[in-house]
PDB file of C-alpha atoms in Angstrom:
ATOM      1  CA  UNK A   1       0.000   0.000   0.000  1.00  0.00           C
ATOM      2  CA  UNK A   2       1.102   3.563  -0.527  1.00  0.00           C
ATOM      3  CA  UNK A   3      -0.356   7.084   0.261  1.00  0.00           C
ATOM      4  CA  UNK A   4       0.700  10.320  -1.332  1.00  0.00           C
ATOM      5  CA  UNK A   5      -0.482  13.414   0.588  1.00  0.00           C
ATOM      6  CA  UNK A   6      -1.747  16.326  -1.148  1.00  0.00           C
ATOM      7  CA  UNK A   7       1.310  18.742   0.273  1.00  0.00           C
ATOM      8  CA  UNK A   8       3.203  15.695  -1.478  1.00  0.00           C
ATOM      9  CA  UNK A   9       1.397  16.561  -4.838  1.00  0.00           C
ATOM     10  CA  UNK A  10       3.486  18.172  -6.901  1.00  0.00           C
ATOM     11  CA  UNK A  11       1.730  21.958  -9.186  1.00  0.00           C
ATOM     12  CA  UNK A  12       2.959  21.418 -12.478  1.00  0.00           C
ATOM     13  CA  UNK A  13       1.950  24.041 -15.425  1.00  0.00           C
ATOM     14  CA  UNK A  14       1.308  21.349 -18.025  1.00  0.00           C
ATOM     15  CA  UNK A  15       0.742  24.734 -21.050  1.00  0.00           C
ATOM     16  CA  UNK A  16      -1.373  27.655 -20.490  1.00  0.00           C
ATOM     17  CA  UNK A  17      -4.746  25.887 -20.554  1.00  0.00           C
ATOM     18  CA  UNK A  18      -3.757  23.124 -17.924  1.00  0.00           C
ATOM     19  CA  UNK A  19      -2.708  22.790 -14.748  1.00  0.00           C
ATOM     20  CA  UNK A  20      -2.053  20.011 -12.896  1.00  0.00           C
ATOM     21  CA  UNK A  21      -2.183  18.742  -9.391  1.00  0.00           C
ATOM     22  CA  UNK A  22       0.851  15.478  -9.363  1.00  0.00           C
ATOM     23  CA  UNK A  23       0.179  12.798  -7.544  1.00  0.00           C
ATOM     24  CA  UNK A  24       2.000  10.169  -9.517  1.00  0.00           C
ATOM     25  CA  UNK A  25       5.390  10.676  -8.861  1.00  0.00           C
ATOM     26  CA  UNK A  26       5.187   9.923  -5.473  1.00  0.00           C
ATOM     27  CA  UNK A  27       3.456   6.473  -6.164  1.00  0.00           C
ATOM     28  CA  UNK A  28       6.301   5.573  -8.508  1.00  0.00           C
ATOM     29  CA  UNK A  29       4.209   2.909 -10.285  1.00  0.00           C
ATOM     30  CA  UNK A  30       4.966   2.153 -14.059  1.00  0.00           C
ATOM     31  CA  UNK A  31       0.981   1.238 -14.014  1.00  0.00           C
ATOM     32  CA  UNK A  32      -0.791   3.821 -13.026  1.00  0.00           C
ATOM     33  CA  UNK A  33      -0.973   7.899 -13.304  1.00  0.00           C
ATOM     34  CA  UNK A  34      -2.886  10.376 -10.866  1.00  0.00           C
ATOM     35  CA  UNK A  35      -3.402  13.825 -10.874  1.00  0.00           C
ATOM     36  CA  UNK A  36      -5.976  16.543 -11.084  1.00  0.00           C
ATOM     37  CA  UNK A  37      -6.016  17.616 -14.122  1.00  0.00           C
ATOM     38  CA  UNK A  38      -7.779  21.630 -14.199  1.00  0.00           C
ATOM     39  CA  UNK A  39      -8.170  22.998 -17.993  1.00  0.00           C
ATOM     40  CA  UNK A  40      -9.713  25.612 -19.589  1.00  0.00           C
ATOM     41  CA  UNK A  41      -9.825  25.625 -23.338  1.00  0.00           C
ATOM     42  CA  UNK A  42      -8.238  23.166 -25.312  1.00  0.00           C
ATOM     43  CA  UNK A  43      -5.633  20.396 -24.116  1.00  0.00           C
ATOM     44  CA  UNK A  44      -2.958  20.227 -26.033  1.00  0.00           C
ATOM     45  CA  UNK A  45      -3.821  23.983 -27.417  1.00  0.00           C
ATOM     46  CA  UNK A  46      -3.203  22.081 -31.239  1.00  0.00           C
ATOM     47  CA  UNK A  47      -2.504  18.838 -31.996  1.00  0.00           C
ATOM     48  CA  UNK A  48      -2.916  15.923 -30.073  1.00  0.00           C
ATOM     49  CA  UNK A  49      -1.627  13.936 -26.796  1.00  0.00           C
ATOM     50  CA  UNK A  50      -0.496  10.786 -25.685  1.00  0.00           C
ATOM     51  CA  UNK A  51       0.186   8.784 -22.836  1.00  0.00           C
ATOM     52  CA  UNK A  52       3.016   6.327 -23.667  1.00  0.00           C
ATOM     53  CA  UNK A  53       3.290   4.754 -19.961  1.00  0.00           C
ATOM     54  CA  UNK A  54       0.209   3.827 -18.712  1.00  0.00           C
ATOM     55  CA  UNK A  55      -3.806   3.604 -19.434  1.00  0.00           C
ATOM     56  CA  UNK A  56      -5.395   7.061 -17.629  1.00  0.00           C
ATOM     57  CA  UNK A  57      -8.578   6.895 -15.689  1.00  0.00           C
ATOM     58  CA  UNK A  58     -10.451  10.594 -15.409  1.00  0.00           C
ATOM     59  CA  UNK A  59     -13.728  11.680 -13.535  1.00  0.00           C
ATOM     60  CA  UNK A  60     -14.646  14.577 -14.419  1.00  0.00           C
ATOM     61  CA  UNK A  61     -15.237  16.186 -11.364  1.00  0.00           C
ATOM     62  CA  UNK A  62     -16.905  19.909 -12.534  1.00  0.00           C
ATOM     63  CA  UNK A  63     -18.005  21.432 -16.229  1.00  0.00           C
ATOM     64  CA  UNK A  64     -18.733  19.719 -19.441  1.00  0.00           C
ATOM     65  CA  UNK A  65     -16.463  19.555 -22.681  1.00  0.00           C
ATOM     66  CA  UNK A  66     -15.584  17.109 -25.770  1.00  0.00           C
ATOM     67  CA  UNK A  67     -12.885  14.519 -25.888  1.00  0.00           C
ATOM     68  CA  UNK A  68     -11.590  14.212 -29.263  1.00  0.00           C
ATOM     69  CA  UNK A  69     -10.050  11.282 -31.016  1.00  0.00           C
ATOM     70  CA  UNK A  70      -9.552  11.250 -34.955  1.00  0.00           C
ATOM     71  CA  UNK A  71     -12.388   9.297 -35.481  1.00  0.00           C
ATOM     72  CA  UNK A  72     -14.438  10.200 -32.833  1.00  0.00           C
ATOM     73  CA  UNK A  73     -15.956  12.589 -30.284  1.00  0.00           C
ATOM     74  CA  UNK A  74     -17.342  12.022 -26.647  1.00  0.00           C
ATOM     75  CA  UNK A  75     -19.157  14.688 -24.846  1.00  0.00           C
ATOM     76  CA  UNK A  76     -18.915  14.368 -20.855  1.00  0.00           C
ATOM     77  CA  UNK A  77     -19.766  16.553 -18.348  1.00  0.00           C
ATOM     78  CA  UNK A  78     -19.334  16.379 -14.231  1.00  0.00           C
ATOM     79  CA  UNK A  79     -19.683  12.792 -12.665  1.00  0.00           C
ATOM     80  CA  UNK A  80     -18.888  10.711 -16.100  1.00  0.00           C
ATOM     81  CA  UNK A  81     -15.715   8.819 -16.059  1.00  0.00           C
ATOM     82  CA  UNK A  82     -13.293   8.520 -19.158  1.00  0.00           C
ATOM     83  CA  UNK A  83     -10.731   5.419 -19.939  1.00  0.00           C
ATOM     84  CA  UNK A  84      -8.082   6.592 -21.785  1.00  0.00           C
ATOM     85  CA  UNK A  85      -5.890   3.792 -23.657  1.00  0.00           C
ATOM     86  CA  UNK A  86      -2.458   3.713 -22.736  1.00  0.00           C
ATOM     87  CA  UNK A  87      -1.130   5.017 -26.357  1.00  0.00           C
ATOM     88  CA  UNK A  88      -4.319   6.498 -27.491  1.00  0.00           C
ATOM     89  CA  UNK A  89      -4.164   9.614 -29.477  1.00  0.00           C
ATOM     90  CA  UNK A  90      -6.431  12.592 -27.998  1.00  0.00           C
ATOM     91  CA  UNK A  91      -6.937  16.366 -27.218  1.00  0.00           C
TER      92      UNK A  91
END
């Protein structure tokens, strides 16, 4: 078992419409990512994003918005949940 405390959580300034709260870095676990993720606008602002390590789990915890793929497009908004492929291509 392992616990990360939130003054443990690292701030990191992901681009100028995201900012997130770290939390995986002090789990140090190749499987799994946590943070809290806050954006406004687009993420990435063009193109798209990948994770290359690990699958990402996200629960949207306030707002609404549209997850893109290149084939497809999911609208979610607070209390939906979103599996993210490790690999898959997204903004």
């Amino acid at each position: 078992m392992k616990i990360v405390k939130s003054n443990d959580a690292q701030s990191i300034k992901n681009s100028d419409t995201s900012n997130l709260l770290e939390y995986s870095i002090g789990l140090n676990d190749k499987d799994i990512d946590f943070c809290i993720n806050t954006i406004n606008g687009r993420y990435p602002e063009k193109g798209y994003c990948t994770n290359e390590k690990c699958k990402e789990l996200c629960y949207i915890l306030d707002g609404k918005g549209t997850f893109n793929k290149r084939d497809e497009s999911i609208n979610f908004e607070q209390g939906d949940v979103i599996l993210i492929e490790k690999e898959e291509i997204y903004y």
